[in-house]
Coordinates of C-alpha atoms in Angstrom, one line a residue:
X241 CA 14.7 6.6 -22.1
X242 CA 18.0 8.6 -23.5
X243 CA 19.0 10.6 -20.1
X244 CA 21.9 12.6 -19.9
X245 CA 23.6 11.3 -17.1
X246 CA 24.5 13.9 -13.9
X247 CA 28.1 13.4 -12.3
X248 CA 27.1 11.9 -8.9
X249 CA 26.1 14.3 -6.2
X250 CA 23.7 15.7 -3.6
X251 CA 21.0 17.2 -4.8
X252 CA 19.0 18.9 -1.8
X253 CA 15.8 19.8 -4.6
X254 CA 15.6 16.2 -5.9
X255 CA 16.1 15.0 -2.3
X256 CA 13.8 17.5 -0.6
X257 CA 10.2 15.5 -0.7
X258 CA 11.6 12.6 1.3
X259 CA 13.8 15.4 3.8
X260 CA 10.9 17.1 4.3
X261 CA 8.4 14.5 5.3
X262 CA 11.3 13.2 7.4
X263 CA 11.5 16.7 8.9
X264 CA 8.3 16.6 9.7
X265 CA 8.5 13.6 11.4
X266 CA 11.1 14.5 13.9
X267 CA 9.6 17.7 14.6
X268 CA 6.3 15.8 15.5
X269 CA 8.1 13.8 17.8
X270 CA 9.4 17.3 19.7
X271 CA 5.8 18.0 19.5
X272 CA 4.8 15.3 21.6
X273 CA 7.5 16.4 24.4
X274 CA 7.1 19.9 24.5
X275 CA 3.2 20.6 23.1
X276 CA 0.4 20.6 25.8
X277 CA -2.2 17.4 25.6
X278 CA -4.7 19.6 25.2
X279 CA -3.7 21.2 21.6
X280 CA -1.2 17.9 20.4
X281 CA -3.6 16.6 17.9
X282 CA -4.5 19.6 15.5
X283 CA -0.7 20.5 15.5
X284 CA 0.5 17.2 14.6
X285 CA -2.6 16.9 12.0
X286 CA -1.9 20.2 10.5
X287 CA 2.1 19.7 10.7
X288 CA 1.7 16.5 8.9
X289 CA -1.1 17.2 6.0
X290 CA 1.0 20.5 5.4
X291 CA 4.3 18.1 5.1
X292 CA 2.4 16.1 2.7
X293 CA 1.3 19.1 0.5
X294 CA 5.1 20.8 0.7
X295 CA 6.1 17.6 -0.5
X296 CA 3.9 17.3 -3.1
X297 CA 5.0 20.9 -4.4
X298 CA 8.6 19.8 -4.6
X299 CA 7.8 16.3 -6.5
X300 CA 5.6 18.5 -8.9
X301 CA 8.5 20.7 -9.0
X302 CA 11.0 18.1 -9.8
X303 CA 9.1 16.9 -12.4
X304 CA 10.3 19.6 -15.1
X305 CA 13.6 18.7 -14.8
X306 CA 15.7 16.3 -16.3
X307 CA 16.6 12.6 -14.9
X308 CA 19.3 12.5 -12.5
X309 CA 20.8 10.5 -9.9
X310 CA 22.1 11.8 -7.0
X311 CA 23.6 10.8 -3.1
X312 CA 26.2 8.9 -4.9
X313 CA 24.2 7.2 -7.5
X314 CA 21.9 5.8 -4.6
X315 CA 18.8 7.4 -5.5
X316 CA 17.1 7.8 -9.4
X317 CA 15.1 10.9 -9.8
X318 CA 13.4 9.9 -12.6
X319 CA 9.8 10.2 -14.3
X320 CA 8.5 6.8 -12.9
X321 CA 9.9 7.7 -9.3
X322 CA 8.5 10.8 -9.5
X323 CA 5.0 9.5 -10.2
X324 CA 5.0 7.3 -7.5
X325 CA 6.1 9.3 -5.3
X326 CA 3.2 11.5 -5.8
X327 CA 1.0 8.3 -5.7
X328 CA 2.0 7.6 -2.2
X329 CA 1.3 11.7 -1.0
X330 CA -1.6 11.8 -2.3
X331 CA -3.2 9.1 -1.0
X332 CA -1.0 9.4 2.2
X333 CA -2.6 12.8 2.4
X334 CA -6.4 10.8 2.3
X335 CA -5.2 8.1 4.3
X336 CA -3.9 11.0 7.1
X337 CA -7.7 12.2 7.3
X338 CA -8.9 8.8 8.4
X339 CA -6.2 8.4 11.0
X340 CA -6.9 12.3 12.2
X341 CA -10.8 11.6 12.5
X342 CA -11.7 12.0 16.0
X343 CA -15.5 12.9 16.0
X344 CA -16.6 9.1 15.2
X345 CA -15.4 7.7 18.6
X346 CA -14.0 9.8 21.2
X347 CA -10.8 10.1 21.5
X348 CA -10.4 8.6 18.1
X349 CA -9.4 5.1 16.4
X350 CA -6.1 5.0 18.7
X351 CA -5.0 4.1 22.1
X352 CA -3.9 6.4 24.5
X353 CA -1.1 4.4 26.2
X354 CA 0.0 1.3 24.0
X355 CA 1.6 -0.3 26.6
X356 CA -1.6 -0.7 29.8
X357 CA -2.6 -3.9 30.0
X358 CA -5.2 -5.5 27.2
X359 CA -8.4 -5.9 29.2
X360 CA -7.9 -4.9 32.3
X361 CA -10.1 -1.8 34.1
X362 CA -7.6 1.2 32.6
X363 CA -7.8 -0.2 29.7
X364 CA -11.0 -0.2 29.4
X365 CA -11.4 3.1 30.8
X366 CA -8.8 4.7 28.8
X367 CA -11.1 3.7 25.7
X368 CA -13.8 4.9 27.2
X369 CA -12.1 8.6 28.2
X370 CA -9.3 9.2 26.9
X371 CA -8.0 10.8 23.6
X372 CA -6.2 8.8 21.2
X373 CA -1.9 8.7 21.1
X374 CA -1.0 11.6 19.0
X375 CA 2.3 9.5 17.9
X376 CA 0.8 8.1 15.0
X377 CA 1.2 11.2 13.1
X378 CA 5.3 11.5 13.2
X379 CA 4.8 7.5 12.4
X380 CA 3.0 7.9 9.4
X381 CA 5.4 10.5 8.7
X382 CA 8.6 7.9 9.0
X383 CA 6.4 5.6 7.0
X384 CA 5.6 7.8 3.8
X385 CA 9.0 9.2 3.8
X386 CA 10.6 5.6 3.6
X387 CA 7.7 4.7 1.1
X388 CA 9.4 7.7 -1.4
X389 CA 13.0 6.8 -0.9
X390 CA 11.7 2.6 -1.6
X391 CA 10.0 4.3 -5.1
X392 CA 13.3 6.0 -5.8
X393 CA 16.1 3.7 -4.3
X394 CA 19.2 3.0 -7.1
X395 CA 21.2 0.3 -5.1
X396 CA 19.9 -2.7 -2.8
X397 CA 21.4 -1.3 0.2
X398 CA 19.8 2.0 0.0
X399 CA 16.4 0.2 -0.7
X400 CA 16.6 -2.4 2.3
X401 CA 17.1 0.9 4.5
X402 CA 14.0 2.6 2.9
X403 CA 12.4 -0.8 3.6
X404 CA 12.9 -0.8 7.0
X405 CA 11.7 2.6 7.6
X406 CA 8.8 2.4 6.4
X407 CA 7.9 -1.1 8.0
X408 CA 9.0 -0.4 11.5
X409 CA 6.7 2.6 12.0
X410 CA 4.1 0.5 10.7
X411 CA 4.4 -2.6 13.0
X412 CA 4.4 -0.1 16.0
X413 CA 0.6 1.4 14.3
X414 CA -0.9 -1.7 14.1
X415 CA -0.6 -2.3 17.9
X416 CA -2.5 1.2 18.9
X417 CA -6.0 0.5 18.2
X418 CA -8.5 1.6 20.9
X419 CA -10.6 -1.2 21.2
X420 CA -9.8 -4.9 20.2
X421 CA -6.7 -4.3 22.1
X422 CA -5.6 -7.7 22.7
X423 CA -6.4 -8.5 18.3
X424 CA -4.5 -5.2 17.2
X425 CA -1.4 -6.5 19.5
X426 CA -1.5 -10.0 18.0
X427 CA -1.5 -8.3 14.4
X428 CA 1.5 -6.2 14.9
X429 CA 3.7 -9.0 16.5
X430 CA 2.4 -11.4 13.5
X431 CA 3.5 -8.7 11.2
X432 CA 6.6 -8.0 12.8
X433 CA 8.1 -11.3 13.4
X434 CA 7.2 -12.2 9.6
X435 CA 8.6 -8.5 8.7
X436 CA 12.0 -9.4 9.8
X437 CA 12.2 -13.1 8.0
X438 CA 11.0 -11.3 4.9
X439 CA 13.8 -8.5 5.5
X440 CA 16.2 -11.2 6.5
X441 CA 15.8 -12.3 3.4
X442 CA 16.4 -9.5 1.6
X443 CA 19.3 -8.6 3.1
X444 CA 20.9 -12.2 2.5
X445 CA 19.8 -11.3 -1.2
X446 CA 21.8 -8.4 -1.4
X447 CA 25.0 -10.5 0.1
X448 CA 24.4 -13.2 -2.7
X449 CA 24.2 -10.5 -5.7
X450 CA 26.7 -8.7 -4.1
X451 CA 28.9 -11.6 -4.3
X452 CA 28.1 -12.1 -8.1
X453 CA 28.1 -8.4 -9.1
X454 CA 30.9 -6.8 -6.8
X455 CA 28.1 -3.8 -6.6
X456 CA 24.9 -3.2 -5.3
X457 CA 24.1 -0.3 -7.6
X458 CA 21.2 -1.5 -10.1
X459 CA 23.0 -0.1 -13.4
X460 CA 26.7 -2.2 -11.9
X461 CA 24.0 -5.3 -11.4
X462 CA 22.5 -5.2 -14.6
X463 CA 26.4 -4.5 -16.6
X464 CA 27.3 -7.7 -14.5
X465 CA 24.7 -9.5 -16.0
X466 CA 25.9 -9.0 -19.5
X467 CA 29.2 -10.2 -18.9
X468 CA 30.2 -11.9 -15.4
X469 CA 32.3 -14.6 -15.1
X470 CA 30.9 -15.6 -11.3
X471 CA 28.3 -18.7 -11.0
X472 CA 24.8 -17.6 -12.2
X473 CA 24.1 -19.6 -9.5
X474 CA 24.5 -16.4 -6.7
X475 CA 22.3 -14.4 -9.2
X476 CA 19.5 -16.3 -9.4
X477 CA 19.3 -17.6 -5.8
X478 CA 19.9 -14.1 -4.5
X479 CA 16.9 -13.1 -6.8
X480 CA 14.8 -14.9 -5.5
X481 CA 16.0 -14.0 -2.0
X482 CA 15.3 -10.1 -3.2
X483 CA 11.7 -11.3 -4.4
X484 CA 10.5 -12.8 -1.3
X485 CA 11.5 -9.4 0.6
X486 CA 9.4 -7.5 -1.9
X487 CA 6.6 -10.1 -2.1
X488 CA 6.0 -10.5 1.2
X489 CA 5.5 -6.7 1.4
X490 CA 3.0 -6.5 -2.0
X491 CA 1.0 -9.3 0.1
X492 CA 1.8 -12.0 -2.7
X493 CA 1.2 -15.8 -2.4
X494 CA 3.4 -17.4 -0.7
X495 CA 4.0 -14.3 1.5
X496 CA 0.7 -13.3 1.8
X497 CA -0.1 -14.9 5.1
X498 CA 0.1 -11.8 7.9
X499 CA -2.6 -9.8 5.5
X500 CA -5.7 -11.4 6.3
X501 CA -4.8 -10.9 10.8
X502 CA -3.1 -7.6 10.2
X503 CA -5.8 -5.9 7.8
X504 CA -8.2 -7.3 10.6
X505 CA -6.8 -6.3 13.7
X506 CA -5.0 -3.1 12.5
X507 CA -6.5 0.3 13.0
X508 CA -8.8 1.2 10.2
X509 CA -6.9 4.2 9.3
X510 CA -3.7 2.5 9.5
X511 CA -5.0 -0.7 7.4
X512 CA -5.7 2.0 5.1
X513 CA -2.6 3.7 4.6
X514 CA -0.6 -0.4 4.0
X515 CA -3.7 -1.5 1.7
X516 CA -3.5 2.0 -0.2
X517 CA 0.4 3.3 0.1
X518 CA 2.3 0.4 0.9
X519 CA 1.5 -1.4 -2.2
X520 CA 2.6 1.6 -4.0
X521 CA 5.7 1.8 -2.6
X522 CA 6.3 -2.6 -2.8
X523 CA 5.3 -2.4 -6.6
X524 CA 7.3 0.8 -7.4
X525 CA 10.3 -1.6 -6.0
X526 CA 9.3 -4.5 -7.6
X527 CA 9.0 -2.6 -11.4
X528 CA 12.2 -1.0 -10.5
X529 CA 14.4 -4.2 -9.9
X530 CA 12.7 -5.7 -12.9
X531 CA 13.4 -2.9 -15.7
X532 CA 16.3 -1.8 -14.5
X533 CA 18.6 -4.0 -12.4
X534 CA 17.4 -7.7 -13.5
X535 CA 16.0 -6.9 -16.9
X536 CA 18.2 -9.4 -18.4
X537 CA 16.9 -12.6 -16.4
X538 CA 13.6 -11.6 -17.9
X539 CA 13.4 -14.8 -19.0
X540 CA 13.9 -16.2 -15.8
X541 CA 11.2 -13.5 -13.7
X542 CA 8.6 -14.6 -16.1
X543 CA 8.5 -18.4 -15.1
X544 CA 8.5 -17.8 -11.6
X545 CA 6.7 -14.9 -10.8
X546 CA 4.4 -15.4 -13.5
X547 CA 3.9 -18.9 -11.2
X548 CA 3.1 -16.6 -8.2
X549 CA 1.1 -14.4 -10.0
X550 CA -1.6 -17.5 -10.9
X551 CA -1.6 -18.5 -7.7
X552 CA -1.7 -15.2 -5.5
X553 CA -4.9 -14.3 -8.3
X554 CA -6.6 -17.7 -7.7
X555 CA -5.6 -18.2 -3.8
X556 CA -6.8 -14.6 -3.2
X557 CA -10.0 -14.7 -5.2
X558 CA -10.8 -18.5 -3.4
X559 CA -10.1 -17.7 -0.3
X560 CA -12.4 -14.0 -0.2
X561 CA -15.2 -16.5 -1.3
X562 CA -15.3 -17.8 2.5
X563 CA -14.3 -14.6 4.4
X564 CA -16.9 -13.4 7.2
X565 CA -15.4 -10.3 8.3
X566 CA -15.4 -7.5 5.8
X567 CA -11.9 -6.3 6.6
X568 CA -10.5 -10.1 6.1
X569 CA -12.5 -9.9 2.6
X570 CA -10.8 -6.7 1.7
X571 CA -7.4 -8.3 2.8
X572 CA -7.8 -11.4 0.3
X573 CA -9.4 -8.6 -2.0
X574 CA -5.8 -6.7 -1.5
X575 CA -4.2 -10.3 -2.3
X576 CA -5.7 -10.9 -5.5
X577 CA -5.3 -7.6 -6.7
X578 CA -1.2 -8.0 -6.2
X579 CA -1.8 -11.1 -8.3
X580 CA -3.4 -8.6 -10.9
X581 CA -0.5 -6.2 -10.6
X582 CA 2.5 -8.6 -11.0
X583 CA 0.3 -9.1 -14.1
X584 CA 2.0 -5.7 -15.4
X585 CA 5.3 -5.9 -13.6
X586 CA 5.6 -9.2 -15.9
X587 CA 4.8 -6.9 -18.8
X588 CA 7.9 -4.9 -18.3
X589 CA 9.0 -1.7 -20.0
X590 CA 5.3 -2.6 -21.9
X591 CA 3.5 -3.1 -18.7
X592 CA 5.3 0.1 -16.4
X593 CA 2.2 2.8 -17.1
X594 CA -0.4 0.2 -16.7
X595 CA 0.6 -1.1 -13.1
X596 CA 0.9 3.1 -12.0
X597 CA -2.3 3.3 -13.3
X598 CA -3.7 0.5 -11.2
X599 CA -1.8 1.1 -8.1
X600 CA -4.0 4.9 -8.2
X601 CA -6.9 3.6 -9.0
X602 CA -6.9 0.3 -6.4
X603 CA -5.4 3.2 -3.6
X604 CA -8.2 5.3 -4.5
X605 CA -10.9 2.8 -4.0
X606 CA -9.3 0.8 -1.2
X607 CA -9.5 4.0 0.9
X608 CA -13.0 4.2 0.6
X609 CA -14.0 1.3 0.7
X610 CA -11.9 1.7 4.3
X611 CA -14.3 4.7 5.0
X612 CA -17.4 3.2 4.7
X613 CA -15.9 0.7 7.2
X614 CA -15.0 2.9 10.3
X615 CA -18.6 4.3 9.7
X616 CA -20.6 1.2 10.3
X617 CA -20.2 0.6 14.0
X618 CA -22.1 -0.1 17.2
X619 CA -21.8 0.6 21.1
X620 CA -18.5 -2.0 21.1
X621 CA -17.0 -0.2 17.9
X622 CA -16.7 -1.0 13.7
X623 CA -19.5 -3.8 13.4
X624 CA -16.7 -6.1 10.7
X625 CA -19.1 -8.9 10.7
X626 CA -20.5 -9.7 7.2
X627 CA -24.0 -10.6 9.0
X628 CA -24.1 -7.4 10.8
X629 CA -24.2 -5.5 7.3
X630 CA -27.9 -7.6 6.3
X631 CA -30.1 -4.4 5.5
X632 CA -27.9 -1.6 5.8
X633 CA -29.2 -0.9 2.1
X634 CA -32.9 0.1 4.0
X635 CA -31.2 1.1 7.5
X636 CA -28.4 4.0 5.2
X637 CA -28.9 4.0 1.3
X638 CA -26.8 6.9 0.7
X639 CA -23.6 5.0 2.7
X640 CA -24.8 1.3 1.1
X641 CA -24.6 2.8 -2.7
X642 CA -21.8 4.2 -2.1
X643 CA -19.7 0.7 -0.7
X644 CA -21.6 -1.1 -3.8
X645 CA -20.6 0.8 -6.2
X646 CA -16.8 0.5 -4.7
X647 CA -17.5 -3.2 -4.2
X648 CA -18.4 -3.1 -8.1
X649 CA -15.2 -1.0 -8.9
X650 CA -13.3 -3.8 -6.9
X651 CA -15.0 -6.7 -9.5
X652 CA -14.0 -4.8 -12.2
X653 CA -17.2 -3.8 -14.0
X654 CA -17.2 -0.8 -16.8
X655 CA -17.4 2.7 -15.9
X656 CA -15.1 2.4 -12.7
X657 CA -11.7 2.4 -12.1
X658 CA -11.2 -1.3 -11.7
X659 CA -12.2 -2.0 -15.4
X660 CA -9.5 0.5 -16.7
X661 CA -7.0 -0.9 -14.8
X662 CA -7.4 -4.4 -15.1
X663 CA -8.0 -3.7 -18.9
X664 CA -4.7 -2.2 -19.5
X665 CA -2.6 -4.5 -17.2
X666 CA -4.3 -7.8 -19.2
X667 CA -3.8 -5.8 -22.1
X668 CA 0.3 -4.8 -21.6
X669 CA 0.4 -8.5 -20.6
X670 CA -0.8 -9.8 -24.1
X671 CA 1.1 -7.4 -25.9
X672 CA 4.1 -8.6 -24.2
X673 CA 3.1 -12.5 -24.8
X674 CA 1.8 -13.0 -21.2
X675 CA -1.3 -14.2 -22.6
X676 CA -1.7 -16.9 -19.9
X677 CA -1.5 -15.1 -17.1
X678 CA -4.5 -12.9 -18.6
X679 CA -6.5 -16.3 -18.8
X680 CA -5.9 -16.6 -15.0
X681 CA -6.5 -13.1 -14.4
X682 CA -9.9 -13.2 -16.0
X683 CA -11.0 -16.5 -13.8
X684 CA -9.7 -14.8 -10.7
X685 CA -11.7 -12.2 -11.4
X686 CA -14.9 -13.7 -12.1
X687 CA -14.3 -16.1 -8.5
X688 CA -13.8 -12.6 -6.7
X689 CA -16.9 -10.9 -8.4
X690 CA -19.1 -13.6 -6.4
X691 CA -17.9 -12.4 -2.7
X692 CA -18.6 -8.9 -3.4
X693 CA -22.1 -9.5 -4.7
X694 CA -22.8 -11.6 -2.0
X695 CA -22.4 -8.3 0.2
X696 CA -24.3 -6.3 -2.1
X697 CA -27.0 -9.1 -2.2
X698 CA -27.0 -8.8 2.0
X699 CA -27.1 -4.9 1.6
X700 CA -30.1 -4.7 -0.2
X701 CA -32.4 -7.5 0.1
X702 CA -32.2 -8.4 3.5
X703 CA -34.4 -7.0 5.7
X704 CA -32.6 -4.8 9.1
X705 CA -32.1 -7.4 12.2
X706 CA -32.1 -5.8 15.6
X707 CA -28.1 -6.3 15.2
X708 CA -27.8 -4.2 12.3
X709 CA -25.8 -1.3 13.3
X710 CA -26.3 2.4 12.5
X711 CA -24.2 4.0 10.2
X712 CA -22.5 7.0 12.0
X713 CA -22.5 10.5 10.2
X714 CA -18.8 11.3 9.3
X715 CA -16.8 13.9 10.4
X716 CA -15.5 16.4 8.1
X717 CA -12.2 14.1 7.7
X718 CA -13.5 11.0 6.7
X719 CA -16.4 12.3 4.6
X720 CA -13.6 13.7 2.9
X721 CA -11.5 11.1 2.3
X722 CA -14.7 9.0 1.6
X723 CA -15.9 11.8 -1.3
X724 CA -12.0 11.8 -2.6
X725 CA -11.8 8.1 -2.9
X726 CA -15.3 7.5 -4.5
X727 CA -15.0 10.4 -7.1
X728 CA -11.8 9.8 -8.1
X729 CA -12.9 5.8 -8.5
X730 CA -16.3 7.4 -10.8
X731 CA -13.9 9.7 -12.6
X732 CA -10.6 6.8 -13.5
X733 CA -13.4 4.9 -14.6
X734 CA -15.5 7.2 -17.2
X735 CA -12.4 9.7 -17.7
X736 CA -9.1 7.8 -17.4
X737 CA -7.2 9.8 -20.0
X738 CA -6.0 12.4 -18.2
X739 CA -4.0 9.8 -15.6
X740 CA -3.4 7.6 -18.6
X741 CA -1.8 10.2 -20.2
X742 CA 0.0 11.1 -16.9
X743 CA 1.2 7.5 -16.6
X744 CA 2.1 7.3 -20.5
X745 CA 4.4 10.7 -19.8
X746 CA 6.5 8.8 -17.1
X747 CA 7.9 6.8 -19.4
X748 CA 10.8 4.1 -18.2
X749 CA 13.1 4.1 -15.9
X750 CA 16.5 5.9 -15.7
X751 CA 18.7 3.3 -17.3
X752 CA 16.1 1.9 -19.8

């Protein structure tokens, strides 16, 4: 990609989808000082969704104007960025009407006050009465913003401080959840304690290449490359430094190990937004660093995260085989699938439209397949437990054909979204020589297929027990985000060409 390159500057336009959803996020947190109780919920819900959608105007906006980079060179407005960015609105703005959904359990999916007691009387009877923290909205708000400026970061510095804020806000959301208290607590500290190691990491990554390059900008990194007389030595170990900060976040094998807890004792909404936006975000990283600041150790990212991406496919798609808890089999689900995606990232400039592509189509599913989850539930909450599902095919048909066919789109079959994605990441990767990581991606896939039509098998030919739970009719909000999610998965899947088309357009990074 031939861009004319823009004398450093700040450009408030390029800038303004990130400085709004900030914006919006410290207003919200005036909201919740100076906004009556009574009326805090549908002003922070409407504040945020109309964040999201002025955000999405100015991304769309952006987009007919030519590459530039801008705060100093710190941040690429480019095609790629661009369509990422409006990757993680869009399905922040689907993922926003789970967490605003309030008519399945009163008072919502969130605690009132985080910091009563687990188990104790007000506890329980703030679950019982009271509505639901409004905080999570100017959270989520933090979150997506810092997911944008990950997509978009142009030097390691600028992307560990993206990094962190969009993790932080998400460690304090997994601790809200109404009931489970004491598991949602345990999942945030898990996640946070591992967080930091993985950002400790990063950062010590940064020191090391900034000892080899003398920069931290990716263009400096990737001119040092060519021609630096410093030990390779500080490159390569300050790689790999950089790659476990970013793997740990795409929920790859070795890293992969707070997933299975968090997805479980998260918030439904909020394991929603990591499973669906935060793997956005960690692979629009991951395929920047790779095409554009370390694209001449090619050599060297293919041996070893090619070695990751075999064993996060097979580990993932092994381990869902024994899960019990449907939100622990989407979480190994979520970890095979990075295995699928590092698939394309190994692909490079031949793989970068392919892994977009996936990352929609996997957000689009993942959220409703998270739908159908905060539906099935019980006097004590979401019923999670595989054996509770038996006959929920005869108990709700409509709701069990609809998380079978999403189930399907998860294995990969033809006319859903899962097949044309996983077809063209296997397919960048043979084109590009990877042909034996498409051998382990097509094993994985047949291991994971069994897991999933073990709960379709359970759906439909067992017969109700008297634990089978009731599926719940939705509120507006998730019924929406449930219809966005499944047409969108129908649609990828018989009609990809317009997104394919839309991913082909984005073309390669700025640099490339």
């Amino acid at each position: 990609m031939n861009d004319k390159l823009q004398l450093p500057h700040l450009d408030y336009a390029a800038l303004s989808p990130m400085l709004i959803l900030f914006g919006v996020a410290c207003v919200g947190v005036l909201v919740e000082g100076f906004v009556p109780r009574r009326v805090r919920h549908t002003v922070q819900l409407s504040l945020s969704l109309l964040g999201l959608v002025a955000a999405l105007v100015m991304v769309i906006n952006q987009s007919g104007k030519e590459a530039l980079l801008t705060a100093h060179t710190a941040v690429a407005i480019d095609k790629p960025g661009l369509f990422l960015s409006a990757s993680v609105i869009v399905l922040g703005i689907v993922s926003l009407l789970l967490i605003g959904e309030r008519t399945l359990e009163t008072g919502g999916a969130f605690v009132a006050q985080a910091a009563v007691t687990a188990n104790t009387d007000a506890d329980r009877d703030q679950a019982a009465r009271t509505n639901g923290a409004t905080e999570v909205f100017p959270l989520a708000m933090f979150a997506i913003g810092g997911m944008l400026l990950f997509c978009t970061a142009n030097d390691l510095l600028v992307m560990f401080v993206a990094l962190e804020v969009f993790s932080l806000p998400l460690y304090l959301l997994c601790a809200l959840a109404r009931r489970r208290r004491l598991l949602s607590q345990e999942a945030a500290l898990k996640y946070f304690l591992l967080g930091s190691f993985a950002s400790a990491f990063f950062l010590f990554g940064i020191a090391l290449i900034y000892g080899y390059a003398g920069q931290v900008d990716f263009k400096a990194i990737d001119t040092a490359i060519q021609g630096s007389a410093n030990d390779d030595i500080l490159l390569y170990v300050g790689l790999a430094m950089l790659s476990i900060g970013l793997l740990f976040k795409a929920a790859a094998v070795p890293f992969h190990v707070w997933t299975p807890d968090v997805y479980q004792g998260a918030p439904t909404p909020v394991t929603a937004l990591m499973a669906a936006c935060t793997k956005v975000a960690a692979f629009g990283g991951l395929l920047r660093l790779a095409n554009v600041a370390f694209a001449r150790t090619e050599w060297a990212l293919q041996e070893v995260l090619g070695a990751v991406a075999v064993i996060t496919m097979l580990i993932g798609a092994i381990l869902a085989v024994t899960q019990t808890d449907i939100k622990r089999l989407l979480a190994y689900s979520s970890i095979a699938n990075a295995g699928y995606l590092l698939v394309g990232v190994l692909a490079f400039d031949k793989g970068v439209s392919s892994s977009m592509f996936y990352l929609v189509a996997y957000g689009f599913t993942v959220l409703a397949a998270f739908a159908v989850v905060t539906l099935v539930r019980d006097a004590d909450g979401e019923a999670t437990h595989l054996s509770r599902w038996a006959g929920l095919g005869k108990r709700s048909p409509l709701y069990a054909t609809l998380f079978t066919f999403i189930l399907l789109a998860f294995a990969g079959l033809p006319l859903t979204s899962g097949f044309t994605a996983k077809f063209g990441v296997f397919a960048s990767a043979i084109d590009a020589g990877q042909t034996w990581l498409v051998i382990a991606g097509v094993v994985s896939s047949a291991i994971l297929a069994f897991p999933y039509l073990r709960v379709v098998v359970m759906m439909w030919l067992s017969e109700p027990g008297e634990t089978t739970p009731a599926v719940s009719i939705p509120g507006a909000m998730t019924a929406a985000a449930l219809v966005i999610g499944t047409v969108a998965t129908l649609v990828l899947g018989v009609a990809p060409s317009v997104l394919l088309d839309a991913t082909e357009h984005a073309g390669a990074f700025f640099g490339r």
